[in-house]
Amino acid sequence: MLLVDPNMRSRENTQQMLDWGQLGFVIQSYADNAGDALSFIDTQRFSLVLINIKRLQSDGLQLCGQIRQFSRIPIIVIGGDHDFNLARKALTYQVSDYLADPVQPSDLVASLQAVLEELNGKTVMNSPLIASIQWKRQPQSSIIDVVKKYVQEELHQNVSLKRISDSLHFNCAYLGQKFKNEEKMLFNEYLLQQRMEKAKRLLEQTDMRIYEVANHVGYMEIDWFYKKFKEYTGTSANEYRKQALITA
């Protein structure tokens, strides 16, 4: 998770408050301000953002709104005042919980368990691979690396950017634009490229039937596979295999 708190002593207190590992979380990164927090979320993968707004004040709530412009990642706000209006404003940003100061460890544990249940339910429902990546991926790999890894492993499935963005708690349009900026192609173009390149390898290196190759790269309709393959390679799948055998 990402902890947002400008005060070092406060951050240390939060870290020592609970046995985070036992609860299923690791404080992966710290941010001193909203700008750093947004940069971290944009380049790294987190399951939770914990924001201490005691010193951030309105900037902390504004950060919640900024995050919600592109991500649905769970957010827990701690250290706030006992002010109903503040709590209500936090809830308009769909935060998972708002815990006023002083934060009781038992209350924070309950909030974390609720978030964990939500995460496990969504990731397992949508994709075991996403769940695996979410908990085991390297800290510095970008969200686009996660998307590409998903595509590589799930080519045989009904892959879509919407499904991936829902699993990763990201806005689909934002993720699509970010993918285009980093990869210099649309997500659907990348998906087609990966499917066709894998189909070419299977035609060259295996004796799988054409319909088996099609199924293996995510096409249940053989006619649609024939059409897309010819558009991509300039030749039919059968001709491509014959040429590969000749040049082998």
CSV table of C-alpha atoms in Angstrom, one decimal:
chain,number,residue,atom,x,y,z
A,1,MET,CA,0.0,0.0,0.0
A,2,LEU,CA,0.9,3.7,-0.3
A,3,LEU,CA,1.0,5.8,2.9
A,4,VAL,CA,0.6,9.5,2.4
A,5,ASP,CA,1.7,11.5,5.4
A,6,PRO,CA,4.1,14.5,5.4
A,7,ASN,CA,5.2,13.9,9.0
A,8,MET,CA,8.0,11.4,9.6
A,9,ARG,CA,7.1,10.7,13.2
A,10,SER,CA,3.5,10.2,12.3
A,11,ARG,CA,4.5,7.8,9.5
A,12,GLU,CA,6.6,5.8,12.0
A,13,ASN,CA,3.7,5.6,14.4
A,14,THR,CA,1.4,4.4,11.7
A,15,GLN,CA,3.9,1.7,10.7
A,16,GLN,CA,4.4,0.5,14.3
A,17,MET,CA,0.7,0.6,15.1
A,18,LEU,CA,-0.1,-2.7,13.5
A,19,ASP,CA,1.5,-5.9,12.2
A,20,TRP,CA,0.8,-5.0,8.6
A,21,GLY,CA,2.1,-8.2,7.2
A,22,GLN,CA,-0.2,-10.3,9.3
A,23,LEU,CA,-3.1,-8.3,8.0
A,24,GLY,CA,-2.1,-8.9,4.4
A,25,PHE,CA,-0.6,-5.5,3.6
A,26,VAL,CA,2.9,-4.1,3.2
A,27,ILE,CA,3.7,-0.3,3.3
A,28,GLN,CA,5.5,-0.3,-0.1
A,29,SER,CA,6.0,3.5,-0.5
A,30,TYR,CA,5.6,6.8,1.4
A,31,ALA,CA,4.5,10.1,-0.1
A,32,ASP,CA,4.9,13.5,1.6
A,33,ASN,CA,2.4,15.4,-0.5
A,34,ALA,CA,-0.3,15.0,-3.1
A,35,GLY,CA,2.0,15.4,-6.1
A,36,ASP,CA,4.3,12.6,-5.0
A,37,ALA,CA,1.3,10.4,-4.2
A,38,LEU,CA,-0.2,10.9,-7.7
A,39,SER,CA,3.2,10.2,-9.3
A,40,PHE,CA,3.5,6.9,-7.3
A,41,ILE,CA,0.0,5.7,-8.1
A,42,ASP,CA,0.6,6.5,-11.8
A,43,THR,CA,3.9,4.5,-12.0
A,44,GLN,CA,3.5,1.7,-9.4
A,45,ARG,CA,0.8,-0.8,-8.5
A,46,PHE,CA,-0.9,-0.5,-5.1
A,47,SER,CA,-3.8,-2.3,-3.5
A,48,LEU,CA,-4.6,0.6,-1.0
A,49,VAL,CA,-3.8,4.2,-0.4
A,50,LEU,CA,-3.8,5.3,3.3
A,51,ILE,CA,-4.0,9.1,3.7
A,52,ASN,CA,-3.3,10.8,7.0
A,53,ILE,CA,-5.0,14.2,6.6
A,54,LYS,CA,-4.1,15.6,10.0
A,55,ARG,CA,-1.5,17.9,8.5
A,56,LEU,CA,-2.6,17.7,4.9
A,57,GLN,CA,-6.0,19.1,5.8
A,58,SER,CA,-7.9,20.1,2.7
A,59,ASP,CA,-5.1,18.9,0.4
A,60,GLY,CA,-5.7,15.4,1.7
A,61,LEU,CA,-9.3,15.4,0.7
A,62,GLN,CA,-8.5,17.1,-2.6
A,63,LEU,CA,-6.0,14.2,-3.2
A,64,CYS,CA,-8.9,11.8,-2.9
A,65,GLY,CA,-10.8,13.6,-5.6
A,66,GLN,CA,-7.7,13.7,-7.8
A,67,ILE,CA,-7.2,9.9,-7.4
A,68,ARG,CA,-10.8,9.3,-8.3
A,69,GLN,CA,-10.4,11.0,-11.6
A,70,PHE,CA,-8.5,8.0,-12.9
A,71,SER,CA,-8.6,5.2,-10.4
A,72,ARG,CA,-11.0,3.3,-8.1
A,73,ILE,CA,-8.2,2.0,-5.8
A,74,PRO,CA,-9.4,1.7,-2.2
A,75,ILE,CA,-8.6,4.7,0.0
A,76,ILE,CA,-8.7,4.9,3.8
A,77,VAL,CA,-8.5,8.4,5.3
A,78,ILE,CA,-7.2,8.7,8.9
A,79,GLY,CA,-6.4,11.5,11.3
A,80,GLY,CA,-9.3,13.7,10.4
A,81,ASP,CA,-11.4,15.9,12.6
A,82,HIS,CA,-14.7,14.8,14.2
A,83,ASP,CA,-16.5,16.9,11.6
A,84,PHE,CA,-19.5,15.5,9.8
A,85,ASN,CA,-19.0,17.7,6.8
A,86,LEU,CA,-15.4,16.5,6.3
A,87,ALA,CA,-16.4,12.9,6.6
A,88,ARG,CA,-19.3,13.4,4.2
A,89,LYS,CA,-17.0,15.1,1.7
A,90,ALA,CA,-14.6,12.2,2.0
A,91,LEU,CA,-17.4,9.8,1.3
A,92,THR,CA,-18.3,11.6,-1.9
A,93,TYR,CA,-14.9,10.5,-3.2
A,94,GLN,CA,-15.9,6.9,-2.4
A,95,VAL,CA,-13.3,6.4,0.2
A,96,SER,CA,-13.4,3.0,2.0
A,97,ASP,CA,-13.4,4.6,5.4
A,98,TYR,CA,-12.8,7.8,7.3
A,99,LEU,CA,-11.3,7.4,10.8
A,100,ALA,CA,-11.1,10.5,12.9
A,101,ASP,CA,-8.2,11.2,15.3
A,102,PRO,CA,-7.2,9.5,17.6
A,103,VAL,CA,-7.2,6.5,15.4
A,104,GLN,CA,-7.9,3.3,17.3
A,105,PRO,CA,-5.9,0.3,16.0
A,106,SER,CA,-9.0,-1.9,16.2
A,107,ASP,CA,-10.9,0.4,14.0
A,108,LEU,CA,-8.1,0.5,11.4
A,109,VAL,CA,-7.9,-3.3,11.5
A,110,ALA,CA,-11.6,-3.5,10.8
A,111,SER,CA,-11.2,-1.1,7.8
A,112,LEU,CA,-8.2,-3.0,6.4
A,113,GLN,CA,-10.0,-6.3,6.7
A,114,ALA,CA,-13.0,-4.9,4.8
A,115,VAL,CA,-10.7,-3.6,2.1
A,116,LEU,CA,-8.9,-6.9,1.8
A,117,GLU,CA,-12.2,-8.8,1.5
A,118,GLU,CA,-13.3,-6.4,-1.3
A,119,LEU,CA,-9.9,-6.8,-3.1
A,120,ASN,CA,-9.9,-10.6,-2.8
A,121,GLY,CA,-13.5,-10.8,-4.0
A,122,LYS,CA,-12.9,-8.6,-7.0
A,123,THR,CA,-9.6,-10.0,-8.1
A,124,VAL,CA,-10.5,-13.6,-7.7
A,125,MET,CA,-13.7,-13.1,-9.5
A,126,ASN,CA,-12.1,-11.3,-12.4
A,127,SER,CA,-8.8,-13.0,-12.8
A,128,PRO,CA,-6.5,-15.2,-10.8
A,129,LEU,CA,-3.6,-13.7,-12.7
A,130,ILE,CA,-4.5,-10.2,-11.7
A,131,ALA,CA,-4.7,-11.3,-8.1
A,132,SER,CA,-1.2,-12.9,-8.4
A,133,ILE,CA,0.3,-9.8,-10.0
A,134,GLN,CA,-1.4,-7.6,-7.5
A,135,TRP,CA,0.3,-9.2,-4.5
A,136,LYS,CA,3.6,-10.5,-6.1
A,137,ARG,CA,4.7,-8.1,-8.8
A,138,GLN,CA,7.9,-6.1,-8.4
A,139,PRO,CA,7.4,-2.6,-6.8
A,140,GLN,CA,9.0,-0.6,-9.7
A,141,SER,CA,7.1,-2.2,-12.6
A,142,SER,CA,4.5,0.1,-14.1
A,143,ILE,CA,0.8,-0.4,-14.5
A,144,ILE,CA,1.4,-0.9,-18.2
A,145,ASP,CA,3.7,-3.8,-17.4
A,146,VAL,CA,0.9,-5.4,-15.5
A,147,VAL,CA,-1.5,-4.9,-18.5
A,148,LYS,CA,1.0,-6.5,-20.9
A,149,LYS,CA,1.7,-9.4,-18.6
A,150,TYR,CA,-2.1,-10.0,-18.3
A,151,VAL,CA,-2.4,-10.0,-22.1
A,152,GLN,CA,0.5,-12.5,-22.5
A,153,GLU,CA,-1.0,-14.9,-20.0
A,154,GLU,CA,-4.6,-14.6,-21.0
A,155,LEU,CA,-4.5,-14.5,-24.8
A,156,HIS,CA,-6.8,-17.5,-25.0
A,157,GLN,CA,-9.5,-15.7,-22.9
A,158,ASN,CA,-11.9,-12.9,-23.7
A,159,VAL,CA,-9.4,-10.2,-23.0
A,160,SER,CA,-10.5,-6.6,-22.9
A,161,LEU,CA,-9.1,-3.3,-21.5
A,162,LYS,CA,-12.4,-2.8,-19.6
A,163,ARG,CA,-12.0,-6.1,-17.8
A,164,ILE,CA,-8.4,-5.4,-17.0
A,165,SER,CA,-9.1,-1.8,-15.8
A,166,ASP,CA,-11.9,-3.0,-13.6
A,167,SER,CA,-9.6,-5.6,-11.9
A,168,LEU,CA,-6.9,-3.0,-11.4
A,169,HIS,CA,-9.3,-0.3,-10.1
A,170,PHE,CA,-8.4,2.1,-13.0
A,171,ASN,CA,-10.6,4.2,-15.2
A,172,CYS,CA,-10.7,2.4,-18.6
A,173,ALA,CA,-10.3,5.6,-20.7
A,174,TYR,CA,-7.4,6.8,-18.6
A,175,LEU,CA,-5.6,3.4,-18.8
A,176,GLY,CA,-6.2,3.2,-22.5
A,177,GLN,CA,-4.7,6.7,-23.0
A,178,LYS,CA,-1.7,5.8,-20.8
A,179,PHE,CA,-1.2,2.6,-22.7
A,180,LYS,CA,-1.2,4.5,-26.0
A,181,ASN,CA,1.3,7.1,-24.7
A,182,GLU,CA,3.7,4.4,-23.5
A,183,GLU,CA,3.4,1.8,-26.2
A,184,LYS,CA,2.7,4.1,-29.2
A,185,MET,CA,-0.3,2.0,-30.2
A,186,LEU,CA,-3.8,1.4,-29.0
A,187,PHE,CA,-4.5,-1.4,-26.6
A,188,ASN,CA,-6.6,-3.3,-29.2
A,189,GLU,CA,-3.7,-3.0,-31.7
A,190,TYR,CA,-1.3,-4.5,-29.2
A,191,LEU,CA,-3.8,-7.3,-28.4
A,192,LEU,CA,-4.2,-8.1,-32.1
A,193,GLN,CA,-0.4,-8.0,-32.5
A,194,GLN,CA,0.2,-10.4,-29.6
A,195,ARG,CA,-2.5,-12.8,-30.8
A,196,MET,CA,-1.3,-12.9,-34.4
A,197,GLU,CA,2.4,-13.3,-33.5
A,198,LYS,CA,1.5,-16.2,-31.2
A,199,ALA,CA,-0.6,-17.7,-33.9
A,200,LYS,CA,2.3,-17.5,-36.4
A,201,ARG,CA,4.6,-19.3,-33.9
A,202,LEU,CA,2.0,-22.0,-33.4
A,203,LEU,CA,1.6,-22.5,-37.1
A,204,GLU,CA,5.3,-22.7,-37.6
A,205,GLN,CA,6.3,-24.8,-34.6
A,206,THR,CA,3.3,-27.1,-33.9
A,207,ASP,CA,1.0,-29.4,-35.8
A,208,MET,CA,-2.1,-27.9,-34.2
A,209,ARG,CA,-5.1,-27.6,-36.4
A,210,ILE,CA,-6.1,-24.2,-37.5
A,211,TYR,CA,-9.2,-24.1,-35.3
A,212,GLU,CA,-7.0,-25.2,-32.3
A,213,VAL,CA,-4.6,-22.3,-33.1
A,214,ALA,CA,-7.5,-19.9,-33.3
A,215,ASN,CA,-8.9,-21.1,-29.9
A,216,HIS,CA,-5.5,-20.9,-28.4
A,217,VAL,CA,-5.2,-17.2,-29.2
A,218,GLY,CA,-8.7,-16.2,-28.2
A,219,TYR,CA,-10.8,-16.7,-31.3
A,220,MET,CA,-13.8,-19.0,-30.9
A,221,GLU,CA,-15.1,-18.1,-34.4
A,222,ILE,CA,-12.8,-19.6,-36.9
A,223,ASP,CA,-13.9,-17.4,-39.8
A,224,TRP,CA,-13.1,-14.3,-37.8
A,225,PHE,CA,-9.6,-15.7,-37.1
A,226,TYR,CA,-9.1,-16.4,-40.8
A,227,LYS,CA,-10.1,-12.8,-41.6
A,228,LYS,CA,-7.9,-11.1,-38.9
A,229,PHE,CA,-4.9,-13.4,-39.7
A,230,LYS,CA,-5.0,-12.6,-43.4
A,231,GLU,CA,-5.4,-8.9,-42.7
A,232,TYR,CA,-2.4,-9.0,-40.4
A,233,THR,CA,0.0,-11.2,-42.5
A,234,GLY,CA,-1.3,-10.7,-46.0
A,235,THR,CA,-1.8,-14.5,-46.4
A,236,SER,CA,-4.2,-17.1,-45.2
A,237,ALA,CA,-3.3,-19.3,-42.2
A,238,ASN,CA,-3.0,-22.4,-44.4
A,239,GLU,CA,-0.7,-20.7,-46.9
A,240,TYR,CA,1.4,-19.3,-44.0
A,241,ARG,CA,1.9,-22.8,-42.6
A,242,LYS,CA,2.8,-24.2,-46.0
A,243,GLN,CA,5.4,-21.4,-46.6
A,244,ALA,CA,6.8,-22.0,-43.1
A,245,LEU,CA,7.3,-25.7,-43.9
A,246,ILE,CA,9.0,-24.9,-47.2
A,247,THR,CA,11.5,-22.5,-45.6
A,248,ALA,CA,12.1,-24.6,-42.5
